[in-house]
PDB file of C-alpha atoms in Angstrom:
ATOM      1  CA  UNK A 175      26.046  13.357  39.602  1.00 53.00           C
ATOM      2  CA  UNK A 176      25.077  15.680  36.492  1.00 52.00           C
ATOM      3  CA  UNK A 177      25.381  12.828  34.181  1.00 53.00           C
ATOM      4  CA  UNK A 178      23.148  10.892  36.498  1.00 47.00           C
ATOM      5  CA  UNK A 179      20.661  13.267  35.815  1.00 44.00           C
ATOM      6  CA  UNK A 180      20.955  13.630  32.364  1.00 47.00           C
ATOM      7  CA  UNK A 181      21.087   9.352  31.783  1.00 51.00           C
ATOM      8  CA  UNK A 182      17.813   9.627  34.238  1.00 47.00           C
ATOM      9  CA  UNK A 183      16.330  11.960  31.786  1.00 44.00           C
ATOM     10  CA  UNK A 184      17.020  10.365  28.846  1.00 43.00           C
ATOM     11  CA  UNK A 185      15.470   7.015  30.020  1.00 43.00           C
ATOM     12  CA  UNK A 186      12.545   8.354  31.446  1.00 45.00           C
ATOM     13  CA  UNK A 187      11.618  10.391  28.337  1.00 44.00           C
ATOM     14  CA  UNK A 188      12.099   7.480  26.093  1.00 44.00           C
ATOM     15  CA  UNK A 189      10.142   5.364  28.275  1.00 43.00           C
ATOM     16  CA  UNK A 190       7.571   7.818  28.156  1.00 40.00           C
ATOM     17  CA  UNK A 191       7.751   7.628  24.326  1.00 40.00           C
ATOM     18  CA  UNK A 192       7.318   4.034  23.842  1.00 43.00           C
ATOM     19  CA  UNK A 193       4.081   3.969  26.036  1.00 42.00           C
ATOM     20  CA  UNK A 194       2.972   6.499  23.990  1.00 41.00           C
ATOM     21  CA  UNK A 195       3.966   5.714  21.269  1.00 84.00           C
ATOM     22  CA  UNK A 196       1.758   2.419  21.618  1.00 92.00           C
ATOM     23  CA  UNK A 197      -2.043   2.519  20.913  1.00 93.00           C
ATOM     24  CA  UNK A 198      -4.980   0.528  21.048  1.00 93.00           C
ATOM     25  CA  UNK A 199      -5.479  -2.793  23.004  1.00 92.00           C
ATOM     26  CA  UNK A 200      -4.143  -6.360  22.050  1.00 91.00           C
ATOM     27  CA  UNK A 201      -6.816  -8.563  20.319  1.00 92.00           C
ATOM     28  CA  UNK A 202      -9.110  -5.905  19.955  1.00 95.00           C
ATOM     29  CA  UNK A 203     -10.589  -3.516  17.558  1.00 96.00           C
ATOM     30  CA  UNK A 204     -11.003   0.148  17.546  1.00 97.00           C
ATOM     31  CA  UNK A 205     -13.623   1.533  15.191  1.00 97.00           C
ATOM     32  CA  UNK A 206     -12.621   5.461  14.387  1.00 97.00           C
ATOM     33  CA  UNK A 207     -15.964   7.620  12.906  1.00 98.00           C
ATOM     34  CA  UNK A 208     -14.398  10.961  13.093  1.00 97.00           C
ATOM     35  CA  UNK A 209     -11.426  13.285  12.110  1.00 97.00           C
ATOM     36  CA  UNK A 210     -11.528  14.299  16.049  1.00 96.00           C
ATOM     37  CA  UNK A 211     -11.075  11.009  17.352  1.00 97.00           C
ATOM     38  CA  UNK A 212      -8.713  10.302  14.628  1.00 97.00           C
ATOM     39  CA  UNK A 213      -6.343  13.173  15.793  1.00 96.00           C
ATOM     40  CA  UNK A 214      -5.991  10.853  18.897  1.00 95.00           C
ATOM     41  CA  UNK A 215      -3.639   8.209  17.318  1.00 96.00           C
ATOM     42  CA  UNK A 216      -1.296  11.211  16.201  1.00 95.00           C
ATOM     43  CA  UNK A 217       1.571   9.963  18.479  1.00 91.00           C
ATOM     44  CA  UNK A 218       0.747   6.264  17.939  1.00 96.00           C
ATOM     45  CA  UNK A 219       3.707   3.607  16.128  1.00 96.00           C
ATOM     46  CA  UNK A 220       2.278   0.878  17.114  1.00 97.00           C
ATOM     47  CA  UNK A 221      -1.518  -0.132  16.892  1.00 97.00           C
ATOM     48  CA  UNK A 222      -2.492  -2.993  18.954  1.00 97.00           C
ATOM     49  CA  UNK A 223      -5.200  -4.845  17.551  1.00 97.00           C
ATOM     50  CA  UNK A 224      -7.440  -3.753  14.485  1.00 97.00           C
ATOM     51  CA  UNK A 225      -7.736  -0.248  13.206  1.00 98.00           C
ATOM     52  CA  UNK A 226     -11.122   0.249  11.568  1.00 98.00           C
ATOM     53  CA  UNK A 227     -11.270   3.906   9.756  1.00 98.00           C
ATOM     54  CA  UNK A 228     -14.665   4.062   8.708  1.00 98.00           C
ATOM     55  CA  UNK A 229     -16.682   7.414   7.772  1.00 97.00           C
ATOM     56  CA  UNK A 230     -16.806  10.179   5.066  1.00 97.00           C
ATOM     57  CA  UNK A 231     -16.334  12.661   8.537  1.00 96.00           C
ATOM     58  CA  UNK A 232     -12.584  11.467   8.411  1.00 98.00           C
ATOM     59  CA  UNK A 233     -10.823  13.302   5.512  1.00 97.00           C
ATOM     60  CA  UNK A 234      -7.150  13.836   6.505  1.00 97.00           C
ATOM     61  CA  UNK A 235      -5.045  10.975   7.881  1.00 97.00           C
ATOM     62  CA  UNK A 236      -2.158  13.423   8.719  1.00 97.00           C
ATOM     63  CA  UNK A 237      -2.351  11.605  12.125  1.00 97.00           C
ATOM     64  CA  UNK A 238      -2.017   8.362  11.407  1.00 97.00           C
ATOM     65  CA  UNK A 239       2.134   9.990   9.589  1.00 96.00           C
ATOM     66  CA  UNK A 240       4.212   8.091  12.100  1.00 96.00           C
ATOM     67  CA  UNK A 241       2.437   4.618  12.170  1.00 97.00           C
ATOM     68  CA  UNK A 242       4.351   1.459  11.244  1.00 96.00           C
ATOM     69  CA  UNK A 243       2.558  -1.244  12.942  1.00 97.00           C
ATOM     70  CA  UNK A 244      -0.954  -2.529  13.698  1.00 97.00           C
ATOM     71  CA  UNK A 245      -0.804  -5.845  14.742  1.00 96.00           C
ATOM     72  CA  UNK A 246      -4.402  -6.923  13.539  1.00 97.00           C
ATOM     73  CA  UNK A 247      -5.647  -5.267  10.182  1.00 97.00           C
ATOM     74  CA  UNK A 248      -5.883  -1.923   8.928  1.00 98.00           C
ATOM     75  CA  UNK A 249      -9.072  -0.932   7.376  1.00 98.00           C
ATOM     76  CA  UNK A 250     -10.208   2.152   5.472  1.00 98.00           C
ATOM     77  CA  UNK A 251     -13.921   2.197   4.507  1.00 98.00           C
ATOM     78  CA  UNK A 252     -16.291   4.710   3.310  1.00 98.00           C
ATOM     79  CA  UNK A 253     -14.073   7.721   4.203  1.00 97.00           C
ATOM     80  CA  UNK A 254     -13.330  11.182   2.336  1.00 97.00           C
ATOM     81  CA  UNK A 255      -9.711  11.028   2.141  1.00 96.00           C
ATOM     82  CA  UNK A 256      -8.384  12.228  -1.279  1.00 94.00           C
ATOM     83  CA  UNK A 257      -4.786  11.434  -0.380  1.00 94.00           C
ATOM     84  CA  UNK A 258      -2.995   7.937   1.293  1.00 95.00           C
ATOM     85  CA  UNK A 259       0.214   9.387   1.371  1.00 94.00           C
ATOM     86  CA  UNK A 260       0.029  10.029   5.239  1.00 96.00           C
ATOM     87  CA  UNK A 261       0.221   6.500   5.811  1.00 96.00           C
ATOM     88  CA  UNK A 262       3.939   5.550   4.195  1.00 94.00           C
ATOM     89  CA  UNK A 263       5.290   4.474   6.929  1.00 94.00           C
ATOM     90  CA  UNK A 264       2.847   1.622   7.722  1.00 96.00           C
ATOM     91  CA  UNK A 265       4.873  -1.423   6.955  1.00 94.00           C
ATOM     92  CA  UNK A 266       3.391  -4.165   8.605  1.00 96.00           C
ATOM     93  CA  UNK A 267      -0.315  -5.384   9.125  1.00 97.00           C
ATOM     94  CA  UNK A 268      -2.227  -8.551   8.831  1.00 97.00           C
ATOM     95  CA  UNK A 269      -4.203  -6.750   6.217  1.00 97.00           C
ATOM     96  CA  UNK A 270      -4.797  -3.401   4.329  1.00 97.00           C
ATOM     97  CA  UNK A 271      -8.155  -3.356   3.213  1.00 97.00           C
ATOM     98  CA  UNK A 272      -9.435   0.113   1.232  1.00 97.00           C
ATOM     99  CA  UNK A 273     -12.723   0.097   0.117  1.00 97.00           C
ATOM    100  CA  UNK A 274     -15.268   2.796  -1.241  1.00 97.00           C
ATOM    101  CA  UNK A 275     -12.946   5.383  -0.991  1.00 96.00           C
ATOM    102  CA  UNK A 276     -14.344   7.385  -4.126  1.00 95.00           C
ATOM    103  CA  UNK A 277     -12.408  10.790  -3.181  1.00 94.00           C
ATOM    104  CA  UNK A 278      -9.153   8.941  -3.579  1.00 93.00           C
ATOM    105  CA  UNK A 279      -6.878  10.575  -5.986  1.00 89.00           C
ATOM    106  CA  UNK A 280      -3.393   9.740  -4.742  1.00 88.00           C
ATOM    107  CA  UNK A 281      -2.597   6.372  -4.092  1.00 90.00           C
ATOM    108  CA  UNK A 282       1.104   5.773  -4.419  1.00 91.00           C
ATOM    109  CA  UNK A 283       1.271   4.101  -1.157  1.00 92.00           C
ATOM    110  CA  UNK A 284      -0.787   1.093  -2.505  1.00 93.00           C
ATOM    111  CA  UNK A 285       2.425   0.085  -4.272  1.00 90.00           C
ATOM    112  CA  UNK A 286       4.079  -0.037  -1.000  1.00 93.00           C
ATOM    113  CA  UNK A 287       1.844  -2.180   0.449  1.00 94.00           C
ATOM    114  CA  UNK A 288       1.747  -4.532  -2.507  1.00 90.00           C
ATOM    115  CA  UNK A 289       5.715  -4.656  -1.734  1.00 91.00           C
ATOM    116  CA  UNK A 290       4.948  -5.676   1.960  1.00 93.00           C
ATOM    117  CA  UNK A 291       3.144  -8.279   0.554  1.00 92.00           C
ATOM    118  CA  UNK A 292       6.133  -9.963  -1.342  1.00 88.00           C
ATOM    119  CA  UNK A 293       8.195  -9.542   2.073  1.00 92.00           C
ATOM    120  CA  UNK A 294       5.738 -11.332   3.869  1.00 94.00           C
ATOM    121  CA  UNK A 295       5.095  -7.839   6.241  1.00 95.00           C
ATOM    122  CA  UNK A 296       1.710  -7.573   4.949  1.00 95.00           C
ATOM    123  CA  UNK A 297      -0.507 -10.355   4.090  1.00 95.00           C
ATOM    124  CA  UNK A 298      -3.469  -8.969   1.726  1.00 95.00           C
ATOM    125  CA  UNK A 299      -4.176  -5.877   0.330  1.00 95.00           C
ATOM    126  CA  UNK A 300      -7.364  -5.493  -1.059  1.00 94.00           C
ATOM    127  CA  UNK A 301      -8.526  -2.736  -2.893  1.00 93.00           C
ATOM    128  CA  UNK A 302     -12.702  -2.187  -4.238  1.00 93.00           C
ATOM    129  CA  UNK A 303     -14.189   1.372  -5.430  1.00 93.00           C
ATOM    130  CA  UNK A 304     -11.479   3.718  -4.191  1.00 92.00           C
ATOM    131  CA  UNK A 305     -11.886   6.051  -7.143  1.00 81.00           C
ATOM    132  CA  UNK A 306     -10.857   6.378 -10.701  1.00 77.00           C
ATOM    133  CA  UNK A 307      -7.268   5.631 -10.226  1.00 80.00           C
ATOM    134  CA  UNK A 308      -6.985   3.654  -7.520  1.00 89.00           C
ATOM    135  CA  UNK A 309      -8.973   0.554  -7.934  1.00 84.00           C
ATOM    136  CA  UNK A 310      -6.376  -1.022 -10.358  1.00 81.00           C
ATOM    137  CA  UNK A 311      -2.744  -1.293 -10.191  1.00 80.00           C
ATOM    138  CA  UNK A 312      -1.309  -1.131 -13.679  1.00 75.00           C
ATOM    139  CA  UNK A 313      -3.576   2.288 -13.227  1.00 81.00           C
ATOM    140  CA  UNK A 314      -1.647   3.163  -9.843  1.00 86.00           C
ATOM    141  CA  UNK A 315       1.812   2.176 -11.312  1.00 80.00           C
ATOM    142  CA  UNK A 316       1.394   4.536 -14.430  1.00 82.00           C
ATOM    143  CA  UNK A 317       0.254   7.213 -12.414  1.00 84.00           C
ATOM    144  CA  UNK A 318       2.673   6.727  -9.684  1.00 87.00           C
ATOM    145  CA  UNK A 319       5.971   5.130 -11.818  1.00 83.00           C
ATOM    146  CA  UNK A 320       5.061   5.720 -15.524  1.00 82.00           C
ATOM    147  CA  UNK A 321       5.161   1.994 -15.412  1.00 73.00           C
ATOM    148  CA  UNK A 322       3.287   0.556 -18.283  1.00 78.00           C
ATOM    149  CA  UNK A 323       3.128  -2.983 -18.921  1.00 76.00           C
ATOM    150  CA  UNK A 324       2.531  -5.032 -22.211  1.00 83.00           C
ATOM    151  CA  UNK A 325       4.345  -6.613 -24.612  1.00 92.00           C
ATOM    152  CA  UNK A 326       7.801  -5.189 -25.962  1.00 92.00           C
ATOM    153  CA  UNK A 327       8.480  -7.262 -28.745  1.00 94.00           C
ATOM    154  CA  UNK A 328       8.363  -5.154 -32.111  1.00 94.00           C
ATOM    155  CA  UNK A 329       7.864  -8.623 -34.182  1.00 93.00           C
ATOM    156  CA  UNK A 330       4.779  -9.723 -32.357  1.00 93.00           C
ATOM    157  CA  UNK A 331       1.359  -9.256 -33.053  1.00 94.00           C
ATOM    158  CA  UNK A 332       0.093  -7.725 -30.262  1.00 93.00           C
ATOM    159  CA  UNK A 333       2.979  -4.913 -29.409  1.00 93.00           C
ATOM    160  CA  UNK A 334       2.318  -1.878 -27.125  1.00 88.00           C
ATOM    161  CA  UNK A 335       4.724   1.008 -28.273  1.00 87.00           C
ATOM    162  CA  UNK A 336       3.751   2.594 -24.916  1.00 81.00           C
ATOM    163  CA  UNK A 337       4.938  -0.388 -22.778  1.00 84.00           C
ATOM    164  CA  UNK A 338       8.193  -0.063 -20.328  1.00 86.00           C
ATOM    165  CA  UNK A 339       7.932  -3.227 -19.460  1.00 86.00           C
ATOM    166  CA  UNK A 340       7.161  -6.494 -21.143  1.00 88.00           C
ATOM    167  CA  UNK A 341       4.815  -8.564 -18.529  1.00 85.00           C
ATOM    168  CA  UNK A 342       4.821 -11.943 -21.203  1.00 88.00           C
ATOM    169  CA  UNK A 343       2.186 -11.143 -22.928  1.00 89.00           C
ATOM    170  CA  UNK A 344       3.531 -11.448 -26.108  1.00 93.00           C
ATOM    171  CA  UNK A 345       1.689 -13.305 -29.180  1.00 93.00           C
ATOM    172  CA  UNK A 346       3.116 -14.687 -32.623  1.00 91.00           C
ATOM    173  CA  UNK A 347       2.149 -15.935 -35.768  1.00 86.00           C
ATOM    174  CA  UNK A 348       2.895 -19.343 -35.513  1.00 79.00           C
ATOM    175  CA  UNK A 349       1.918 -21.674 -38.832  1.00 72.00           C
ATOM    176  CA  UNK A 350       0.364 -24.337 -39.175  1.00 69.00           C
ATOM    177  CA  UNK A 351       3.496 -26.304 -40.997  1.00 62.00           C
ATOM    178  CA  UNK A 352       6.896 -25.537 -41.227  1.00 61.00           C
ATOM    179  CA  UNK A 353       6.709 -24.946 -44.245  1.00 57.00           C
ATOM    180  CA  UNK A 354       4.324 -21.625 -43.877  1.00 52.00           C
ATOM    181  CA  UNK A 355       7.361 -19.861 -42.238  1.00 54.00           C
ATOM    182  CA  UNK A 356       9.886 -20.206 -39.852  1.00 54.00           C
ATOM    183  CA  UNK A 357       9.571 -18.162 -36.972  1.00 50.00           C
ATOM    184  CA  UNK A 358      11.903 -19.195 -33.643  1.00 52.00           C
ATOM    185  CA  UNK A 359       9.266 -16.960 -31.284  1.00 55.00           C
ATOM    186  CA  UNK A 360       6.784 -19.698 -32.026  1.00 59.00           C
ATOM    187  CA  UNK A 361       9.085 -22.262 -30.203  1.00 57.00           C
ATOM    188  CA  UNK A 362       8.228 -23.448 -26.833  1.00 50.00           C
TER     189      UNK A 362
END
């Protein structure tokens, strides 16, 4: 009988928790304008529809820490947040869209949704004005990965001693003739 009870407690409590743990409706859109009615979706995994975060009010998205999913697109527009790092475990989305986010100044979690994007989780991330470091992504992976990209290649003209990693962009002084020099880089 005791284990009854304790198998009865255990499945109503995680029933409980994947009801709440749900938000928002399916198909529709929820338009958040304030940090109050942000600190609403602090329990919420799962989003239902789109999630449209969308004034300088909202400043801390502490509350969005647990979500993984919203089923529509994620949008972040026009807000104060300085840091993106709440939202690591969102995974998967239609979209991520960040835009005029000028207090931005951590952004590592870009590079995770790029990732999403090669494993199909995410379909488009697209990034305009989000401050000084996190409009362009060789800018987020040197700040985030001391990734710099360039060309490698100490015998071509256009070498970057500060590159880690060659992206192709090597060029060569390739003659004219064959008889100017003989240079195997030049070959296609």
């Amino acid at each position: 009988m005791r284990n009854l009870f304790i198998i009865s407690t255990v499945l109503i409590s995680l029933i409980s928790t994947s009801v709440f743990a749900q938000c928002g409706e399916e198909g529709g859109q929820l338009i958040i304008t304030s940090q109050s009615q942000l600190e609403g979706l602090a329990s919420c995994e799962l989003f239902e529809g789109n999630l449209i975060l969308s004034s300088t009010n909202i400043t801390d998205l502490s509350p969005l820490s647990s979500l993984s999913v919203v089923t529509g697109s994620f949008y972040l527009i026009n807000t104060g947040v300085t840091d993106l790092s709440p939202l690591s475990s969102l995974n998967n989305t239609q979209q991520v869209l960040l835009q005029g986010n000028t207090a931005l100044t951590s952004c590592c979690e870009i590079l995770q949704f790029i990732e999403a994007t090669q494993l199909g989780t995410i379909m488009n991330v697209s990034l305009t004005n989000n401050g000084d470091l996190c409009d362009n992504l060789e800018s987020i992976m040197l700040d985030c990965w001391g990734y710099i990209v360039g060309c490698t290649d100490t015998a071509a003209l256009n070498f970057n001693e500060s590159a880690s990693v060659d992206d192709g962009s090597c060029e060569y002084y390739c003659p004219e003739s064959i008889d100017d020099i003989v240079d195997y880089s030049c070959e296609d």
